[in-house]
Amino acid sequence: MGTFNTRVHFKNRKSKINVGAQPGTIDIPEDALPPKIVIYSFNQNDLQTSEGTDMKTITEQIKVCNDHTHWIKINGLGDAQLIEDIGTFLGINHLVLEDVVNTHQRPKFDEYDNYVFGTSRIIFFNKNNELVNCQFSGIVKDNIVISFEESHTDYFESVKARLKAGKGLIRTAGPGYIFYALTDTILDNYFVVLSQIGDRIDATEDKLYLRPDKSIMFEAQQLKRTLIIIRRSCWPERDKINDMIRSESDLITKDVKIYLRDAYDHCIQAMDMVESYKEVTSSIIDLYLSMVSNRMNEIMKVLTIISVIFIPLTFVAGVYGMNFSRTDDHGHLLPDNMPELYTRHGYVYAIGGMILLGLIQVFIFWKKGWFNKL
Amino acid sequence: MGTFNTRVHFKNRKSKINVGAQPGTIDIPEDALPPKIVIYSFNQNDLQTSEGTDMKTITEQIKVCNDHTHWIKINGLGDAQLIEDIGTFLGINHLVLEDVVNTHQRPKFDEYDNYVFGTSRIIFFNKNNELVNCQFSGIVKDNIVISFEESHTDYFESVKARLKAGKGLIRTAGPGYIFYALTDTILDNYFVVLSQIGDRIDATEDKLYLRPDKSIMFEAQQLKRTLIIIRRSCWPERDKINDMIRSESDLITKDVKIYLRDAYDHCIQAMDMVESYKEVTSSIIDLYLSMVSNRMNEIMKVLTIISVIFIPLTFVAGVYGMNFSRTDDHGHLLPDNMPELYTRHGYVYAIGGMILLGLIQVFIFWKKGWFNKL
Amino acid sequence: MGTFNTRVHFKNRKSKINVGAQPGTIDIPEDALPPKIVIYSFNQNDLQTSEGTDMKTITEQIKVCNDHTHWIKINGLGDAQLIEDIGTFLGINHLVLEDVVNTHQRPKFDEYDNYVFGTSRIIFFNKNNELVNCQFSGIVKDNIVISFEESHTDYFESVKARLKAGKGLIRTAGPGYIFYALTDTILDNYFVVLSQIGDRIDATEDKLYLRPDKSIMFEAQQLKRTLIIIRRSCWPERDKINDMIRSESDLITKDVKIYLRDAYDHCIQAMDMVESYKEVTSSIIDLYLSMVSNRMNEIMKVLTIISVIFIPLTFVAGVYGMNFSRTDDHGHLLPDNMPELYTRHGYVYAIGGMILLGLIQVFIFWKKGWFNKL
Amino acid sequence: MGTFNTRVHFKNRKSKINVGAQPGTIDIPEDALPPKIVIYSFNQNDLQTSEGTDMKTITEQIKVCNDHTHWIKINGLGDAQLIEDIGTFLGINHLVLEDVVNTHQRPKFDEYDNYVFGTSRIIFFNKNNELVNCQFSGIVKDNIVISFEESHTDYFESVKARLKAGKGLIRTAGPGYIFYALTDTILDNYFVVLSQIGDRIDATEDKLYLRPDKSIMFEAQQLKRTLIIIRRSCWPERDKINDMIRSESDLITKDVKIYLRDAYDHCIQAMDMVESYKEVTSSIIDLYLSMVSNRMNEIMKVLTIISVIFIPLTFVAGVYGMNFSRTDDHGHLLPDNMPELYTRHGYVYAIGGMILLGLIQVFIFWKKGWFNKL
Amino acid sequence: MGTFNTRVHFKNRKSKINVGAQPGTIDIPEDALPPKIVIYSFNQNDLQTSEGTDMKTITEQIKVCNDHTHWIKINGLGDAQLIEDIGTFLGINHLVLEDVVNTHQRPKFDEYDNYVFGTSRIIFFNKNNELVNCQFSGIVKDNIVISFEESHTDYFESVKARLKAGKGLIRTAGPGYIFYALTDTILDNYFVVLSQIGDRIDATEDKLYLRPDKSIMFEAQQLKRTLIIIRRSCWPERDKINDMIRSESDLITKDVKIYLRDAYDHCIQAMDMVESYKEVTSSIIDLYLSMVSNRMNEIMKVLTIISVIFIPLTFVAGVYGMNFSRTDDHGHLLPDNMPELYTRHGYVYAIGGMILLGLIQVFIFWKKGWFNKL
Ligand SMILES: [Mg+2]
Ligand SMILES: [Mg+2]
Ligand SMILES: [Mg+2]
Ligand SMILES: [Mg+2]
Ligand SMILES: [Mg+2]
Ligand SMILES: [Mg+2]
Ligand SMILES: [Mg+2]
Ligand SMILES: [Mg+2]
Ligand SMILES: [Mg+2]
Ligand SMILES: [Mg+2]
Ligand SMILES: [Mg+2]
Ligand SMILES: [Mg+2]
Ligand SMILES: [Mg+2]
Ligand SMILES: [Mg+2]
Ligand SMILES: [Mg+2]
Ligand SMILES: [Mg+2]
Ligand SMILES: [Mg+2]
Ligand SMILES: [Mg+2]
Ligand SMILES: [Mg+2]
Ligand SMILES: [Mg+2]
Ligand SMILES: [Mg+2]
Ligand SMILES: [Mg+2]
Ligand SMILES: [Mg+2]
Ligand SMILES: [Mg+2]
Ligand SMILES: [Mg+2]
Ligand SMILES: [Mg+2]
Ligand SMILES: [Mg+2]
Ligand SMILES: [Mg+2]
Ligand SMILES: [Mg+2]
Ligand SMILES: [Mg+2]
Ligand SMILES: [Mg+2]
């Protein structure tokens, strides 16, 4: 696995800001994907599926299966007309529709007179190891739950499988339970992402202990940013689930609330993991910086000790390399000029003196504890 | 785009402090601009506009359009008399008028017996890339909304355009909706500013990866300060909107509150972006400091390795450059003085020994892992 | 005692994430241990014990001792069927059973219609000095308390001993008191762990003062991580005990609440110790880094002073080692070339000048205070 | 303007600690100033002034002006008898009198049966640029407000001027309004102090950009401490004003509360400025430290590059300075000893080789980007 | 005064952890001191004193002085039987008795049916300048207050003196007032300790400015730890006093609550001082680290400048010290070998060139601002 790619380029994400626009304006970003609609209509005994790309798919299916619960699953938000039509068909406030297509919402849960609206952040690593952070939103009204996903990725396969199997409460507990099940799946995926991050932290820590290099700092910073993105989704998700638990809407039944309390626990567990991982990441950074500093320290010490030993010796050698002349221009002896050079054992004494000087220095440094590792 | 200019000179901003002055004193700063008044009087079918610079403009327009809603837009707060007259005309508390001209208010919302008062911070980058942080305030009473802006910049064009178009609620939902629309426009502009900052962070991060230099530290500090200024406006703005949502004044209708809840979400989104940007900025600083430290480390290593290799070699060369004489002053051989110099292969052995010594050192350093990058 | 082993490998802990699975699925991790069941059935006068590994052990014992209070102690959660059977026998919600086997719960206390459920973290150092952080959970219903432990370690010997002795409230205060006694034992063990950490901090601080080396940084980081793990268990444990104190369930009697208040105090005491230890650990890191920096500083100073003294001297020696010729190619005297070398006392003056230069430098550095320790 | 003098010597400030003394003991510090009393007695039409140093001044003036409101202004708290007499005259609790003379109170507002008591911190720079932080306290009872100031400085001139002018509410709104006006003057002075600090921060930042030196660190630390002292007064002042707003005492009338709300805003504005200034100060420190580090980095680079270029060259020169003899002691040629020295172009090649070696090194360092600024 | 001795050895403090022991077990630590009992029995007119070491002392005195208020002062907790007997005599819960002897309680205030219980931390510097942090606890029931102190130090002399003097409320306001007076004395001593710490901070700051050395870092860390210990006692003490103020027990009368409010203020004042001192300590550390870094910087600069000036000069000298021969082995002139050495003014030009090179370098470094202090 390569390193995560979490450098976010802010430019494109923010290109559409209509200053002072009428609130509730449905303004599709240029790179939005075309919608794909799948409708699952079910009751305890039956499950009908229908696919399409326009409003007619929805209205017909609802007409046909009039005693069913409907999960209308929409992937891709690129068709303003479709969003408008759904709004008109179900009587949804324009501010809600705007939130559906303006895909930078924090997780939240809003109650309206006869429907509820919620958003979450879908987070996963795509095939290029890039962290994808896209929006999920859902509307629950009467016997209908509509889910909007920004991407075309098939994210809710397990819920579809459970619908097909038809066991447990999934077909009988109403549209609120479907909305819970989708939220829960999103939360489960936070753990998948956190598990991948955990592996990566492990790999970075392995590298720290076995073959530290300067990529550690960069990787640790990337991990930190990734964790912050998850925390930023997780905190308001927790508040959102709490809002759902305290909701007085009939659409969130008492049975569903028991499951929401479980999801609330998972949310806090995910946040706990994020905190743990952040602390391990900080600790990796601290240990790495300490290693770098130790390395500098050791190199410095070797330089100093070798330099300090040889600098005086080299000076002595330089002195005895001076060319003070033993005779003046007339050939007369100059007896004061470097007499050491002309004695029988001058060289031996010089070499011996140098060795002695070196040893004295080594002894001093050893006494000062410079040969200890700090 | 140049770098942001966010160095604030505190001197001038604080020049007018009247210690112990009577509260409610209207004390115009010297550099305040002369007021320009534009009045938009409208109902579902009609929109009248009137311009001027004095109180008469206002009183006449209100007399003429007596069944309209009025938006009195005042740019420039340099005329104490005008502010006083407006206060007298509408029966506004002097403390409110003082807040209008003392343009360092935090965003707030105050309710009085029959009117409401609110302030916001207008933030944008001017043509010199300087962050402008000036005051907006508004009074809503009966069918009138008066807006005061510190600058002459035309900031609310989109609201004017919506008034002219006359679609949606803008002409029919009363003066409270106009006040909301102005606040919302200010908030939208926070996203414009944040988008510009996002671009700048991107550019700084590009520089960090491609051609890091010491301007990065400076730019990152400037970005941090800019973000802090925005956060300082955004936090109390959120509280202010919350106060408006919980207001019991008739001037903030139930319909307007639905829109205020949307604005509240935007406020939190802006704060979220500020937090994200601050974290990215901190991460840029950390990575830059780590790069600088790595650079020092690498330079240090090269210095050490080359020095440590050559220092002993140079010493050896120095030793064999000493002038210990082979003969004494009388020409007698001194056989102990540097006999190496007089052997057949002395030079070859010396050079060979030096090379060997160098290689041993390289081997030791390689063994110690000093050639690895840390 | 060796250093603590607190490096956590995240990979295996997170291997089982069933994205979108039906909530309440009992999904046993592969490395879960097989269950061992021990049942203590007691009243004021009698204590019956029974052991086994399957549901029959439980049902028979309860049938036999029908007027007793039962503590069903289960070590090892590796048998999904057993967990299911217990759930069915006592009418426990599947979400609770899932929490029992999904052993990453934060401490919590949940109330249901006619039973209560709580979890805690059991923390201790095993024989390899590794920090073990495993799950305890308990269900209290009617006259039964069931405790589930992840490990086979015999952790509650003291409670068993008190049951056998039969003094105090242990046999008479009902199953809620047993649940309290187990929680209190877990808390007591936090102090044992903290005491071991205290010893380790002491040892690290001793090392800091007596023989500092680079292992200090590593040990301090490990201690910090260990303390964070304990804090992460202790904070929600406190909230859980508070939830129990405010519980309105008959299973937590007024008498038990007096004891829970005592446990609450212990919880806060443990957190206080964690905070103290964290601060001491931070202080050790700060002092160590300061020592390292002082060491570098001192080494640097010695290098500088010796280098700076000898560099000019070596240059002078080098100058007098130059071979400027006293005669040209034709043997004519070149009187301007190095005349110093041919004077009577040239060498003496040169050596004397060098010594003087060295002393002047030493004097300057002493004046600048470079010989002081900073 | 010189630098601020904010080094606080703790010794003298704490000299009087009477451990276990009876609460309510009036214990005058040795350096307390003798009291000066000025009484302003006024109603809508009249203003009488009276001065003195003892209790008689007060009792007589109150007897004479029996239908007036009285502001008794006391500067200097050095007379225990006076404080006692005032307490007895007005029936004030001894704990209150103790707070008046124990001048280390945090700002607070206490209500008693028929009077209220409040303290504030008066903060200003004296002529020596030292930050003075002394105590103001006030008692409001019936138609009397007594203000106690620790210093003799004439701090409330503007309030006196307003009393003389007699405009606005100052003479008619009762003693509670006087107490508000004094508090408001103290708050206004916080802005004066903050403005002086702003100038100082500006000067420090100028120095940072234009002629950075090591005094910056010291000045920034001093500014930080000064700001912390102001924050420490401002936070509880805010709480105190809030307590006054929520007071149910008749002495704080509804009219006064409207003004207190304005003062509350000012308090938050002052805290906002403190936070801004603290962040700018931190940013100055960070930039200064970064500059210092950049400077070290640059110096290091020059040292390294020049050293690393010359070290091998000097070694080569050293090698060719060795004295390996071309002849042995018997005059026989030793052809292997330094044959380079005896070739026709040996010197030219040597110099050329050195230049080439130097250029290669420069090229390598340039390639490695060491000539870029980081 | 020497430095504080705040290194805490954790080992002994935690030696007694009875995992899973019956709650309420009275388990005396080995190093507990034997108890000394003094009883003060008093009413408005009378004060009886009695001393002893066992239960009989207490029972007899209470029998004799049956219309008095009793303060039973116990120093030393080493006698389990005595604690048990007191518990039985007054009907005190075993959990309370356990808290009395387990001397690691945080300050707290607990109410029981007919008595109240409170603990505080007594903090002082002993004769060896070690910070002592021992436990005070007190029980108030009917007309009796029992105080338990861990140490034999006579800490409450001032309260005894006030009892003897008999002035004020001390003899008449009941046992709750005595309990307040003891708490207040403990709080007063916090100011004594803080005053000593203030002196120490002053001394450390003096050293920082006058003769900085590496002990500063160590002392600042010790001061920080000491301050943290005080904060850790002060925070819960504040909460405890607040609990007492809000208590509904008859034992804490309305009169006592007025005094408790004063004690609450003192508690906050102490915490304010702790925060101020912590900030000054942090500032000392920052300035010291900055000084150390400046020192390194200056040393580095001198090394670099001198090295960089001499390195090229020494190389030039080395070049002219090479032994390239002017004649080949056959005595033929080699005119290209070092012709400079054989020119008339070669030496003068060489020396001149070196001086010029040195001056150019000095000029460049001066231009670069390297001679400025940063
Ligand atoms: Mg983010
Ligand atoms: Mg958030
Ligand atoms: Mg949980
Ligand atoms: Mg957590
Ligand atoms: Mg955790
Ligand atoms: Mg968490
Ligand atoms: Mg404000
Ligand atoms: Mg600001
Ligand atoms: Mg704020
Ligand atoms: Mg939002
Ligand atoms: Mg955020
Ligand atoms: Mg936010
Ligand atoms: Mg950081
Ligand atoms: Mg953890
Ligand atoms: Mg938590
Ligand atoms: Mg406690
Ligand atoms: Mg704690
Ligand atoms: Mg704590
Ligand atoms: Mg503690
Ligand atoms: Mg605490
Ligand atoms: Mg630290
Ligand atoms: Mg202070
Ligand atoms: Mg405070
Ligand atoms: Mg602020
Ligand atoms: Mg603030
Ligand atoms: Mg900073
Ligand atoms: Mg502590
Ligand atoms: Mg106070
Ligand atoms: Mg405080
Ligand atoms: Mg505090
Ligand atoms: Mg600091």
PDB file of C-alpha atoms in Angstrom, chain E residues 259-340:
ATOM      1  CA  TYR E 259     -18.002  33.477  56.043  1.00  0.00           C
ATOM      2  CA  LEU E 260     -17.778  30.558  53.629  1.00  0.00           C
ATOM      3  CA  ARG E 261     -18.505  32.966  50.779  1.00  0.00           C
ATOM      4  CA  ASP E 262     -15.454  34.939  51.883  1.00  0.00           C
ATOM      5  CA  ALA E 263     -13.389  31.721  51.960  1.00  0.00           C
ATOM      6  CA  TYR E 264     -14.636  30.955  48.450  1.00  0.00           C
ATOM      7  CA  ASP E 265     -13.241  34.298  47.278  1.00  0.00           C
ATOM      8  CA  HIS E 266      -9.894  33.447  48.875  1.00  0.00           C
ATOM      9  CA  CYS E 267      -9.863  30.109  47.118  1.00  0.00           C
ATOM     10  CA  ILE E 268     -10.325  31.803  43.750  1.00  0.00           C
ATOM     11  CA  GLN E 269      -7.656  34.367  44.656  1.00  0.00           C
ATOM     12  CA  ALA E 270      -5.221  31.543  45.416  1.00  0.00           C
ATOM     13  CA  MET E 271      -6.007  29.892  42.081  1.00  0.00           C
ATOM     14  CA  ASP E 272      -5.478  33.234  40.345  1.00  0.00           C
ATOM     15  CA  MET E 273      -2.058  33.504  41.951  1.00  0.00           C
ATOM     16  CA  VAL E 274      -1.218  29.947  40.933  1.00  0.00           C
ATOM     17  CA  GLU E 275      -2.123  30.800  37.318  1.00  0.00           C
ATOM     18  CA  SER E 276      -0.075  34.031  37.412  1.00  0.00           C
ATOM     19  CA  TYR E 277       2.911  32.205  38.851  1.00  0.00           C
ATOM     20  CA  LYS E 278       2.618  29.403  36.303  1.00  0.00           C
ATOM     21  CA  GLU E 279       2.643  31.948  33.505  1.00  0.00           C
ATOM     22  CA  VAL E 280       5.674  33.756  34.932  1.00  0.00           C
ATOM     23  CA  THR E 281       7.413  30.393  35.287  1.00  0.00           C
ATOM     24  CA  SER E 282       6.636  29.500  31.684  1.00  0.00           C
ATOM     25  CA  SER E 283       7.897  32.896  30.614  1.00  0.00           C
ATOM     26  CA  ILE E 284      11.144  32.307  32.546  1.00  0.00           C
ATOM     27  CA  ILE E 285      11.607  28.985  30.762  1.00  0.00           C
ATOM     28  CA  ASP E 286      10.930  30.583  27.373  1.00  0.00           C
ATOM     29  CA  LEU E 287      13.363  33.427  28.025  1.00  0.00           C
ATOM     30  CA  TYR E 288      16.021  31.038  29.302  1.00  0.00           C
ATOM     31  CA  LEU E 289      15.696  28.796  26.246  1.00  0.00           C
ATOM     32  CA  SER E 290      15.877  31.880  24.057  1.00  0.00           C
ATOM     33  CA  MET E 291      19.047  33.002  25.867  1.00  0.00           C
ATOM     34  CA  VAL E 292      20.659  29.595  25.407  1.00  0.00           C
ATOM     35  CA  SER E 293      19.775  29.697  21.738  1.00  0.00           C
ATOM     36  CA  ASN E 294      21.154  33.218  21.369  1.00  0.00           C
ATOM     37  CA  ARG E 295      24.381  32.131  23.003  1.00  0.00           C
ATOM     38  CA  MET E 296      24.751  29.209  20.555  1.00  0.00           C
ATOM     39  CA  ASN E 297      23.984  31.553  17.732  1.00  0.00           C
ATOM     40  CA  GLU E 298      26.666  34.050  18.734  1.00  0.00           C
ATOM     41  CA  ILE E 299      29.304  31.350  19.251  1.00  0.00           C
ATOM     42  CA  MET E 300      28.426  29.849  15.893  1.00  0.00           C
ATOM     43  CA  LYS E 301      28.819  33.200  14.190  1.00  0.00           C
ATOM     44  CA  VAL E 302      32.281  33.837  15.645  1.00  0.00           C
ATOM     45  CA  LEU E 303      33.415  30.357  14.665  1.00  0.00           C
ATOM     46  CA  THR E 304      32.123  30.779  11.167  1.00  0.00           C
ATOM     47  CA  ILE E 305      33.536  34.201  10.558  1.00  0.00           C
ATOM     48  CA  ILE E 306      37.008  33.341  11.821  1.00  0.00           C
ATOM     49  CA  SER E 307      37.038  29.956  10.090  1.00  0.00           C
ATOM     50  CA  VAL E 308      35.766  31.291   6.824  1.00  0.00           C
ATOM     51  CA  ILE E 309      38.328  34.090   6.821  1.00  0.00           C
ATOM     52  CA  PHE E 310      41.296  31.863   7.559  1.00  0.00           C
ATOM     53  CA  ILE E 311      40.405  28.725   5.616  1.00  0.00           C
ATOM     54  CA  PRO E 312      41.210  30.192   2.170  1.00  0.00           C
ATOM     55  CA  LEU E 313      44.275  32.013   3.517  1.00  0.00           C
ATOM     56  CA  THR E 314      45.610  28.837   5.046  1.00  0.00           C
ATOM     57  CA  PHE E 315      45.045  27.119   1.721  1.00  0.00           C
ATOM     58  CA  VAL E 316      47.063  29.771  -0.090  1.00  0.00           C
ATOM     59  CA  ALA E 317      49.866  29.401   2.448  1.00  0.00           C
ATOM     60  CA  GLY E 318      49.656  25.644   1.924  1.00  0.00           C
ATOM     61  CA  VAL E 319      49.993  26.083  -1.826  1.00  0.00           C
ATOM     62  CA  TYR E 320      53.130  28.152  -1.424  1.00  0.00           C
ATOM     63  CA  GLY E 321      54.406  25.554   1.002  1.00  0.00           C
ATOM     64  CA  MET E 322      54.357  22.869  -1.698  1.00  0.00           C
ATOM     65  CA  ASN E 323      57.683  21.465  -2.659  1.00  0.00           C
ATOM     66  CA  PHE E 324      57.427  21.479  -6.448  1.00  0.00           C
ATOM     67  CA  SER E 325      61.009  21.412  -7.492  1.00  0.00           C
ATOM     68  CA  ARG E 326      62.618  24.205  -9.491  1.00  0.00           C
ATOM     69  CA  THR E 327      64.979  21.654 -10.996  1.00  0.00           C
ATOM     70  CA  ASP E 328      64.482  18.105 -12.191  1.00  0.00           C
ATOM     71  CA  ASP E 329      66.541  15.170 -11.032  1.00  0.00           C
ATOM     72  CA  HIS E 330      69.239  16.231 -13.456  1.00  0.00           C
ATOM     73  CA  GLY E 331      69.465  19.819 -12.249  1.00  0.00           C
ATOM     74  CA  HIS E 332      67.637  21.285 -15.243  1.00  0.00           C
ATOM     75  CA  LEU E 333      65.453  24.251 -14.514  1.00  0.00           C
ATOM     76  CA  LEU E 334      61.700  23.566 -14.469  1.00  0.00           C
ATOM     77  CA  PRO E 335      60.527  27.154 -15.103  1.00  0.00           C
ATOM     78  CA  ASP E 336      56.760  26.374 -14.751  1.00  0.00           C
ATOM     79  CA  ASN E 337      57.117  24.998 -11.219  1.00  0.00           C
ATOM     80  CA  MET E 338      56.082  27.719  -8.762  1.00  0.00           C
ATOM     81  CA  PRO E 339      57.749  30.665 -10.526  1.00  0.00           C
ATOM     82  CA  GLU E 340      56.097  33.031  -7.968  1.00  0.00           C
TER      83      GLU E 340
END
